């Protein structure tokens, strides 16, 4: 009995459980999918597309723990999928921007990580106007509100530093806010 042979069936089952009625089941299913992100990232779109769709839907789940499992799963997937995330940028950037505005506490910290990881994964592909216009305004608005002594400032600067490497000249309109 080889686990790899069963993964298509297991992953498909977990996708169904992410749409379940009970938040605890959705959270555990999402967390379990994150453990198989490496396998999913190596598969064809038949497994990747539903993963991205379900994770993106779960980022706005009513339950905070489901949202946390989803943002963590996304960050893991971005890391292992790497440059292959380019095909999902038009879906990922808007949901990450929305999550960034809505999240607080630990979920926000993981969201910063997911944004940084996406930038590291796709590099300059993130510098498209539509992505910059969707992602940077909420990041900069939040950056401006962070007190100088808040721990979040370090996380924010790390994310903005990663994005600066990706966006290059596209970051210019936002530079005055960063050095003020």
JSON list of C-alpha atoms in Angstrom, two decimals:
[
{"chain": "A", "resi": 1, "resn": "UNK", "atom": "CA", "xyz": [0.00, 0.00, 0.00]},
{"chain": "A", "resi": 2, "resn": "UNK", "atom": "CA", "xyz": [1.63, 3.20, -1.19]},
{"chain": "A", "resi": 3, "resn": "UNK", "atom": "CA", "xyz": [0.29, 6.54, 0.00]},
{"chain": "A", "resi": 4, "resn": "UNK", "atom": "CA", "xyz": [1.28, 8.26, -3.26]},
{"chain": "A", "resi": 5, "resn": "UNK", "atom": "CA", "xyz": [-1.16, 6.05, -5.17]},
{"chain": "A", "resi": 6, "resn": "UNK", "atom": "CA", "xyz": [-3.98, 7.21, -2.91]},
{"chain": "A", "resi": 7, "resn": "UNK", "atom": "CA", "xyz": [-3.21, 10.94, -2.99]},
{"chain": "A", "resi": 8, "resn": "UNK", "atom": "CA", "xyz": [-5.53, 11.82, -5.90]},
{"chain": "A", "resi": 9, "resn": "UNK", "atom": "CA", "xyz": [-8.46, 10.30, -4.00]},
{"chain": "A", "resi": 10, "resn": "UNK", "atom": "CA", "xyz": [-7.38, 11.79, -0.65]},
{"chain": "A", "resi": 11, "resn": "UNK", "atom": "CA", "xyz": [-6.88, 15.29, -2.05]},
{"chain": "A", "resi": 12, "resn": "UNK", "atom": "CA", "xyz": [-10.21, 15.19, -3.87]},
{"chain": "A", "resi": 13, "resn": "UNK", "atom": "CA", "xyz": [-11.89, 14.10, -0.63]},
{"chain": "A", "resi": 14, "resn": "UNK", "atom": "CA", "xyz": [-10.20, 16.95, 1.27]},
{"chain": "A", "resi": 15, "resn": "UNK", "atom": "CA", "xyz": [-11.41, 19.46, -1.34]},
{"chain": "A", "resi": 16, "resn": "UNK", "atom": "CA", "xyz": [-14.97, 18.34, -0.61]},
{"chain": "A", "resi": 17, "resn": "UNK", "atom": "CA", "xyz": [-14.40, 18.62, 3.15]},
{"chain": "A", "resi": 18, "resn": "UNK", "atom": "CA", "xyz": [-13.25, 22.25, 2.75]},
{"chain": "A", "resi": 19, "resn": "UNK", "atom": "CA", "xyz": [-16.80, 23.04, 1.68]},
{"chain": "A", "resi": 20, "resn": "UNK", "atom": "CA", "xyz": [-18.29, 21.24, 4.67]},
{"chain": "A", "resi": 21, "resn": "UNK", "atom": "CA", "xyz": [-20.80, 22.59, 7.14]},
{"chain": "A", "resi": 22, "resn": "UNK", "atom": "CA", "xyz": [-18.62, 22.42, 10.24]},
{"chain": "A", "resi": 23, "resn": "UNK", "atom": "CA", "xyz": [-15.78, 24.95, 10.66]},
{"chain": "A", "resi": 24, "resn": "UNK", "atom": "CA", "xyz": [-13.55, 22.48, 12.49]},
{"chain": "A", "resi": 25, "resn": "UNK", "atom": "CA", "xyz": [-13.80, 20.01, 9.60]},
{"chain": "A", "resi": 26, "resn": "UNK", "atom": "CA", "xyz": [-13.04, 22.80, 7.09]},
{"chain": "A", "resi": 27, "resn": "UNK", "atom": "CA", "xyz": [-10.05, 23.94, 9.12]},
{"chain": "A", "resi": 28, "resn": "UNK", "atom": "CA", "xyz": [-8.60, 20.45, 9.49]},
{"chain": "A", "resi": 29, "resn": "UNK", "atom": "CA", "xyz": [-9.19, 19.67, 5.81]},
{"chain": "A", "resi": 30, "resn": "UNK", "atom": "CA", "xyz": [-7.43, 22.90, 4.82]},
{"chain": "A", "resi": 31, "resn": "UNK", "atom": "CA", "xyz": [-4.54, 22.23, 7.19]},
{"chain": "A", "resi": 32, "resn": "UNK", "atom": "CA", "xyz": [-4.22, 18.69, 5.82]},
{"chain": "A", "resi": 33, "resn": "UNK", "atom": "CA", "xyz": [-4.18, 20.03, 2.26]},
{"chain": "A", "resi": 34, "resn": "UNK", "atom": "CA", "xyz": [-1.33, 22.33, 3.25]},
{"chain": "A", "resi": 35, "resn": "UNK", "atom": "CA", "xyz": [0.63, 19.23, 4.22]},
{"chain": "A", "resi": 36, "resn": "UNK", "atom": "CA", "xyz": [0.17, 17.93, 0.67]},
{"chain": "A", "resi": 37, "resn": "UNK", "atom": "CA", "xyz": [0.93, 21.28, -1.00]},
{"chain": "A", "resi": 38, "resn": "UNK", "atom": "CA", "xyz": [4.23, 19.96, -2.31]},
{"chain": "A", "resi": 39, "resn": "UNK", "atom": "CA", "xyz": [2.46, 17.12, -4.10]},
{"chain": "A", "resi": 40, "resn": "UNK", "atom": "CA", "xyz": [-0.34, 19.41, -5.36]},
{"chain": "A", "resi": 41, "resn": "UNK", "atom": "CA", "xyz": [2.19, 21.92, -6.73]},
{"chain": "A", "resi": 42, "resn": "UNK", "atom": "CA", "xyz": [3.80, 19.16, -8.82]},
{"chain": "A", "resi": 43, "resn": "UNK", "atom": "CA", "xyz": [0.50, 18.04, -10.34]},
{"chain": "A", "resi": 44, "resn": "UNK", "atom": "CA", "xyz": [-1.42, 19.25, -13.34]},
{"chain": "A", "resi": 45, "resn": "UNK", "atom": "CA", "xyz": [-4.09, 21.95, -13.21]},
{"chain": "A", "resi": 46, "resn": "UNK", "atom": "CA", "xyz": [-6.70, 19.30, -12.38]},
{"chain": "A", "resi": 47, "resn": "UNK", "atom": "CA", "xyz": [-5.39, 19.37, -8.79]},
{"chain": "A", "resi": 48, "resn": "UNK", "atom": "CA", "xyz": [-3.83, 22.84, -8.64]},
{"chain": "A", "resi": 49, "resn": "UNK", "atom": "CA", "xyz": [-6.84, 24.79, -9.90]},
{"chain": "A", "resi": 50, "resn": "UNK", "atom": "CA", "xyz": [-9.28, 23.44, -7.29]},
{"chain": "A", "resi": 51, "resn": "UNK", "atom": "CA", "xyz": [-6.68, 23.95, -4.57]},
{"chain": "A", "resi": 52, "resn": "UNK", "atom": "CA", "xyz": [-6.23, 27.61, -5.47]},
{"chain": "A", "resi": 53, "resn": "UNK", "atom": "CA", "xyz": [-9.98, 28.14, -5.81]},
{"chain": "A", "resi": 54, "resn": "UNK", "atom": "CA", "xyz": [-10.80, 26.48, -2.49]},
{"chain": "A", "resi": 55, "resn": "UNK", "atom": "CA", "xyz": [-8.00, 28.27, -0.63]},
{"chain": "A", "resi": 56, "resn": "UNK", "atom": "CA", "xyz": [-9.09, 31.62, -2.06]},
{"chain": "A", "resi": 57, "resn": "UNK", "atom": "CA", "xyz": [-12.70, 30.99, -1.04]},
{"chain": "A", "resi": 58, "resn": "UNK", "atom": "CA", "xyz": [-11.57, 29.92, 2.43]},
{"chain": "A", "resi": 59, "resn": "UNK", "atom": "CA", "xyz": [-9.61, 33.16, 2.92]},
{"chain": "A", "resi": 60, "resn": "UNK", "atom": "CA", "xyz": [-12.97, 34.85, 3.48]},
{"chain": "A", "resi": 61, "resn": "UNK", "atom": "CA", "xyz": [-14.56, 32.07, 5.54]},
{"chain": "A", "resi": 62, "resn": "UNK", "atom": "CA", "xyz": [-16.68, 33.14, 8.52]},
{"chain": "A", "resi": 63, "resn": "UNK", "atom": "CA", "xyz": [-14.40, 31.23, 10.88]},
{"chain": "A", "resi": 64, "resn": "UNK", "atom": "CA", "xyz": [-11.05, 32.74, 11.87]},
{"chain": "A", "resi": 65, "resn": "UNK", "atom": "CA", "xyz": [-9.36, 29.34, 12.23]},
{"chain": "A", "resi": 66, "resn": "UNK", "atom": "CA", "xyz": [-10.42, 28.31, 8.73]},
{"chain": "A", "resi": 67, "resn": "UNK", "atom": "CA", "xyz": [-9.03, 31.61, 7.41]},
{"chain": "A", "resi": 68, "resn": "UNK", "atom": "CA", "xyz": [-5.76, 30.97, 9.27]},
{"chain": "A", "resi": 69, "resn": "UNK", "atom": "CA", "xyz": [-5.46, 27.45, 7.83]},
{"chain": "A", "resi": 70, "resn": "UNK", "atom": "CA", "xyz": [-6.21, 28.83, 4.35]},
{"chain": "A", "resi": 71, "resn": "UNK", "atom": "CA", "xyz": [-3.67, 31.65, 4.44]},
{"chain": "A", "resi": 72, "resn": "UNK", "atom": "CA", "xyz": [-1.05, 29.24, 5.79]},
{"chain": "A", "resi": 73, "resn": "UNK", "atom": "CA", "xyz": [-1.86, 26.70, 3.08]},
{"chain": "A", "resi": 74, "resn": "UNK", "atom": "CA", "xyz": [-1.56, 29.41, 0.45]},
{"chain": "A", "resi": 75, "resn": "UNK", "atom": "CA", "xyz": [1.84, 30.55, 1.71]},
{"chain": "A", "resi": 76, "resn": "UNK", "atom": "CA", "xyz": [3.10, 26.96, 1.69]},
{"chain": "A", "resi": 77, "resn": "UNK", "atom": "CA", "xyz": [1.75, 26.37, -1.81]},
{"chain": "A", "resi": 78, "resn": "UNK", "atom": "CA", "xyz": [3.36, 29.57, -3.10]},
{"chain": "A", "resi": 79, "resn": "UNK", "atom": "CA", "xyz": [6.69, 28.52, -1.65]},
{"chain": "A", "resi": 80, "resn": "UNK", "atom": "CA", "xyz": [6.68, 25.05, -3.19]},
{"chain": "A", "resi": 81, "resn": "UNK", "atom": "CA", "xyz": [5.01, 26.00, -6.49]},
{"chain": "A", "resi": 82, "resn": "UNK", "atom": "CA", "xyz": [7.38, 28.92, -6.99]},
{"chain": "A", "resi": 83, "resn": "UNK", "atom": "CA", "xyz": [7.30, 30.49, -10.43]},
{"chain": "A", "resi": 84, "resn": "UNK", "atom": "CA", "xyz": [4.29, 28.33, -11.37]},
{"chain": "A", "resi": 85, "resn": "UNK", "atom": "CA", "xyz": [2.17, 30.72, -9.25]},
{"chain": "A", "resi": 86, "resn": "UNK", "atom": "CA", "xyz": [2.29, 33.17, -12.18]},
{"chain": "A", "resi": 87, "resn": "UNK", "atom": "CA", "xyz": [-0.72, 31.47, -13.73]},
{"chain": "A", "resi": 88, "resn": "UNK", "atom": "CA", "xyz": [-2.72, 32.30, -10.60]},
{"chain": "A", "resi": 89, "resn": "UNK", "atom": "CA", "xyz": [-1.64, 35.91, -10.04]},
{"chain": "A", "resi": 90, "resn": "UNK", "atom": "CA", "xyz": [-4.90, 37.41, -11.32]},
{"chain": "A", "resi": 91, "resn": "UNK", "atom": "CA", "xyz": [-6.75, 35.35, -8.72]},
{"chain": "A", "resi": 92, "resn": "UNK", "atom": "CA", "xyz": [-4.27, 35.49, -5.83]},
{"chain": "A", "resi": 93, "resn": "UNK", "atom": "CA", "xyz": [-3.46, 39.20, -5.79]},
{"chain": "A", "resi": 94, "resn": "UNK", "atom": "CA", "xyz": [-7.05, 40.42, -5.26]},
{"chain": "A", "resi": 95, "resn": "UNK", "atom": "CA", "xyz": [-7.85, 37.87, -2.56]},
{"chain": "A", "resi": 96, "resn": "UNK", "atom": "CA", "xyz": [-4.58, 38.57, -0.75]},
{"chain": "A", "resi": 97, "resn": "UNK", "atom": "CA", "xyz": [-5.27, 42.31, -0.90]},
{"chain": "A", "resi": 98, "resn": "UNK", "atom": "CA", "xyz": [-8.78, 41.75, 0.50]},
{"chain": "A", "resi": 99, "resn": "UNK", "atom": "CA", "xyz": [-7.49, 39.43, 3.20]},
{"chain": "A", "resi": 100, "resn": "UNK", "atom": "CA", "xyz": [-4.81, 41.94, 4.13]},
{"chain": "A", "resi": 101, "resn": "UNK", "atom": "CA", "xyz": [-7.44, 44.60, 4.75]},
{"chain": "A", "resi": 102, "resn": "UNK", "atom": "CA", "xyz": [-9.72, 42.26, 6.71]},
{"chain": "A", "resi": 103, "resn": "UNK", "atom": "CA", "xyz": [-7.24, 40.26, 8.80]},
{"chain": "A", "resi": 104, "resn": "UNK", "atom": "CA", "xyz": [-5.93, 41.10, 12.27]},
{"chain": "A", "resi": 105, "resn": "UNK", "atom": "CA", "xyz": [-3.46, 39.53, 14.68]},
{"chain": "A", "resi": 106, "resn": "UNK", "atom": "CA", "xyz": [-1.87, 36.23, 13.76]},
{"chain": "A", "resi": 107, "resn": "UNK", "atom": "CA", "xyz": [-3.81, 35.93, 10.51]},
{"chain": "A", "resi": 108, "resn": "UNK", "atom": "CA", "xyz": [-2.45, 39.31, 9.41]},
{"chain": "A", "resi": 109, "resn": "UNK", "atom": "CA", "xyz": [1.11, 38.21, 10.17]},
{"chain": "A", "resi": 110, "resn": "UNK", "atom": "CA", "xyz": [0.61, 35.09, 8.03]},
{"chain": "A", "resi": 111, "resn": "UNK", "atom": "CA", "xyz": [-0.95, 37.25, 5.30]},
{"chain": "A", "resi": 112, "resn": "UNK", "atom": "CA", "xyz": [2.18, 39.42, 5.25]},
{"chain": "A", "resi": 113, "resn": "UNK", "atom": "CA", "xyz": [4.15, 36.18, 4.84]},
{"chain": "A", "resi": 114, "resn": "UNK", "atom": "CA", "xyz": [1.91, 34.97, 2.01]},
{"chain": "A", "resi": 115, "resn": "UNK", "atom": "CA", "xyz": [2.35, 38.28, 0.16]},
{"chain": "A", "resi": 116, "resn": "UNK", "atom": "CA", "xyz": [6.14, 38.13, 0.62]},
{"chain": "A", "resi": 117, "resn": "UNK", "atom": "CA", "xyz": [6.26, 34.50, -0.45]},
{"chain": "A", "resi": 118, "resn": "UNK", "atom": "CA", "xyz": [4.25, 35.27, -3.57]},
{"chain": "A", "resi": 119, "resn": "UNK", "atom": "CA", "xyz": [6.68, 38.05, -4.41]},
{"chain": "A", "resi": 120, "resn": "UNK", "atom": "CA", "xyz": [9.65, 35.75, -3.89]},
{"chain": "A", "resi": 121, "resn": "UNK", "atom": "CA", "xyz": [7.97, 33.08, -6.02]},
{"chain": "A", "resi": 122, "resn": "UNK", "atom": "CA", "xyz": [7.06, 35.17, -9.06]},
{"chain": "A", "resi": 123, "resn": "UNK", "atom": "CA", "xyz": [9.52, 38.06, -8.86]},
{"chain": "A", "resi": 124, "resn": "UNK", "atom": "CA", "xyz": [9.07, 40.83, -11.41]},
{"chain": "A", "resi": 125, "resn": "UNK", "atom": "CA", "xyz": [5.90, 39.22, -12.76]},
{"chain": "A", "resi": 126, "resn": "UNK", "atom": "CA", "xyz": [4.19, 40.92, -9.82]},
{"chain": "A", "resi": 127, "resn": "UNK", "atom": "CA", "xyz": [5.13, 44.33, -11.28]},
{"chain": "A", "resi": 128, "resn": "UNK", "atom": "CA", "xyz": [2.17, 44.39, -13.67]},
{"chain": "A", "resi": 129, "resn": "UNK", "atom": "CA", "xyz": [0.10, 47.55, -13.21]},
{"chain": "A", "resi": 130, "resn": "UNK", "atom": "CA", "xyz": [-3.07, 45.67, -12.25]},
{"chain": "A", "resi": 131, "resn": "UNK", "atom": "CA", "xyz": [-1.26, 43.80, -9.47]},
{"chain": "A", "resi": 132, "resn": "UNK", "atom": "CA", "xyz": [0.60, 46.83, -8.14]},
{"chain": "A", "resi": 133, "resn": "UNK", "atom": "CA", "xyz": [-2.59, 48.93, -8.11]},
{"chain": "A", "resi": 134, "resn": "UNK", "atom": "CA", "xyz": [-4.47, 46.22, -6.22]},
{"chain": "A", "resi": 135, "resn": "UNK", "atom": "CA", "xyz": [-1.82, 45.20, -3.70]},
{"chain": "A", "resi": 136, "resn": "UNK", "atom": "CA", "xyz": [0.19, 48.30, -2.83]},
{"chain": "A", "resi": 137, "resn": "UNK", "atom": "CA", "xyz": [-2.52, 50.77, -1.71]},
{"chain": "A", "resi": 138, "resn": "UNK", "atom": "CA", "xyz": [-3.75, 48.59, 1.19]},
{"chain": "A", "resi": 139, "resn": "UNK", "atom": "CA", "xyz": [-0.17, 47.75, 2.19]},
{"chain": "A", "resi": 140, "resn": "UNK", "atom": "CA", "xyz": [0.84, 51.41, 2.18]},
{"chain": "A", "resi": 141, "resn": "UNK", "atom": "CA", "xyz": [-2.33, 52.54, 3.98]},
{"chain": "A", "resi": 142, "resn": "UNK", "atom": "CA", "xyz": [-1.64, 50.09, 6.77]},
{"chain": "A", "resi": 143, "resn": "UNK", "atom": "CA", "xyz": [2.08, 50.95, 6.83]},
{"chain": "A", "resi": 144, "resn": "UNK", "atom": "CA", "xyz": [1.22, 54.60, 7.43]},
{"chain": "A", "resi": 145, "resn": "UNK", "atom": "CA", "xyz": [-0.93, 53.69, 10.46]},
{"chain": "A", "resi": 146, "resn": "UNK", "atom": "CA", "xyz": [1.63, 51.44, 12.18]},
{"chain": "A", "resi": 147, "resn": "UNK", "atom": "CA", "xyz": [3.21, 53.11, 15.22]},
{"chain": "A", "resi": 148, "resn": "UNK", "atom": "CA", "xyz": [7.00, 53.25, 15.19]},
{"chain": "A", "resi": 149, "resn": "UNK", "atom": "CA", "xyz": [7.25, 50.97, 18.22]},
{"chain": "A", "resi": 150, "resn": "UNK", "atom": "CA", "xyz": [4.77, 48.31, 17.02]},
{"chain": "A", "resi": 151, "resn": "UNK", "atom": "CA", "xyz": [6.14, 44.80, 16.32]},
{"chain": "A", "resi": 152, "resn": "UNK", "atom": "CA", "xyz": [4.09, 44.78, 13.10]},
{"chain": "A", "resi": 153, "resn": "UNK", "atom": "CA", "xyz": [6.42, 47.44, 11.68]},
{"chain": "A", "resi": 154, "resn": "UNK", "atom": "CA", "xyz": [9.21, 44.89, 11.21]},
{"chain": "A", "resi": 155, "resn": "UNK", "atom": "CA", "xyz": [6.89, 42.47, 9.42]},
{"chain": "A", "resi": 156, "resn": "UNK", "atom": "CA", "xyz": [5.54, 45.25, 7.24]},
{"chain": "A", "resi": 157, "resn": "UNK", "atom": "CA", "xyz": [9.03, 46.45, 6.31]},
{"chain": "A", "resi": 158, "resn": "UNK", "atom": "CA", "xyz": [10.13, 42.89, 5.48]},
{"chain": "A", "resi": 159, "resn": "UNK", "atom": "CA", "xyz": [7.17, 42.49, 3.15]},
{"chain": "A", "resi": 160, "resn": "UNK", "atom": "CA", "xyz": [7.69, 45.89, 1.53]},
{"chain": "A", "resi": 161, "resn": "UNK", "atom": "CA", "xyz": [11.39, 45.07, 1.11]},
{"chain": "A", "resi": 162, "resn": "UNK", "atom": "CA", "xyz": [10.52, 41.85, -0.70]},
{"chain": "A", "resi": 163, "resn": "UNK", "atom": "CA", "xyz": [8.04, 43.69, -2.89]},
{"chain": "A", "resi": 164, "resn": "UNK", "atom": "CA", "xyz": [10.60, 46.41, -3.65]},
{"chain": "A", "resi": 165, "resn": "UNK", "atom": "CA", "xyz": [12.81, 43.73, -5.24]},
{"chain": "A", "resi": 166, "resn": "UNK", "atom": "CA", "xyz": [9.89, 42.56, -7.36]},
{"chain": "A", "resi": 167, "resn": "UNK", "atom": "CA", "xyz": [8.32, 45.87, -8.29]},
{"chain": "A", "resi": 168, "resn": "UNK", "atom": "CA", "xyz": [11.47, 47.91, -8.91]},
{"chain": "A", "resi": 169, "resn": "UNK", "atom": "CA", "xyz": [10.32, 51.13, -10.65]},
{"chain": "A", "resi": 170, "resn": "UNK", "atom": "CA", "xyz": [6.69, 50.34, -10.00]},
{"chain": "A", "resi": 171, "resn": "UNK", "atom": "CA", "xyz": [7.41, 51.09, -6.35]},
{"chain": "A", "resi": 172, "resn": "UNK", "atom": "CA", "xyz": [8.43, 54.70, -7.12]},
{"chain": "A", "resi": 173, "resn": "UNK", "atom": "CA", "xyz": [5.01, 56.25, -6.47]},
{"chain": "A", "resi": 174, "resn": "UNK", "atom": "CA", "xyz": [5.01, 54.71, -3.01]},
{"chain": "A", "resi": 175, "resn": "UNK", "atom": "CA", "xyz": [8.62, 55.56, -2.11]},
{"chain": "A", "resi": 176, "resn": "UNK", "atom": "CA", "xyz": [7.87, 58.94, -0.47]},
{"chain": "A", "resi": 177, "resn": "UNK", "atom": "CA", "xyz": [5.65, 57.20, 2.08]},
{"chain": "A", "resi": 178, "resn": "UNK", "atom": "CA", "xyz": [8.41, 54.74, 2.91]},
{"chain": "A", "resi": 179, "resn": "UNK", "atom": "CA", "xyz": [11.07, 57.34, 3.61]},
{"chain": "A", "resi": 180, "resn": "UNK", "atom": "CA", "xyz": [8.92, 59.97, 5.29]}
]
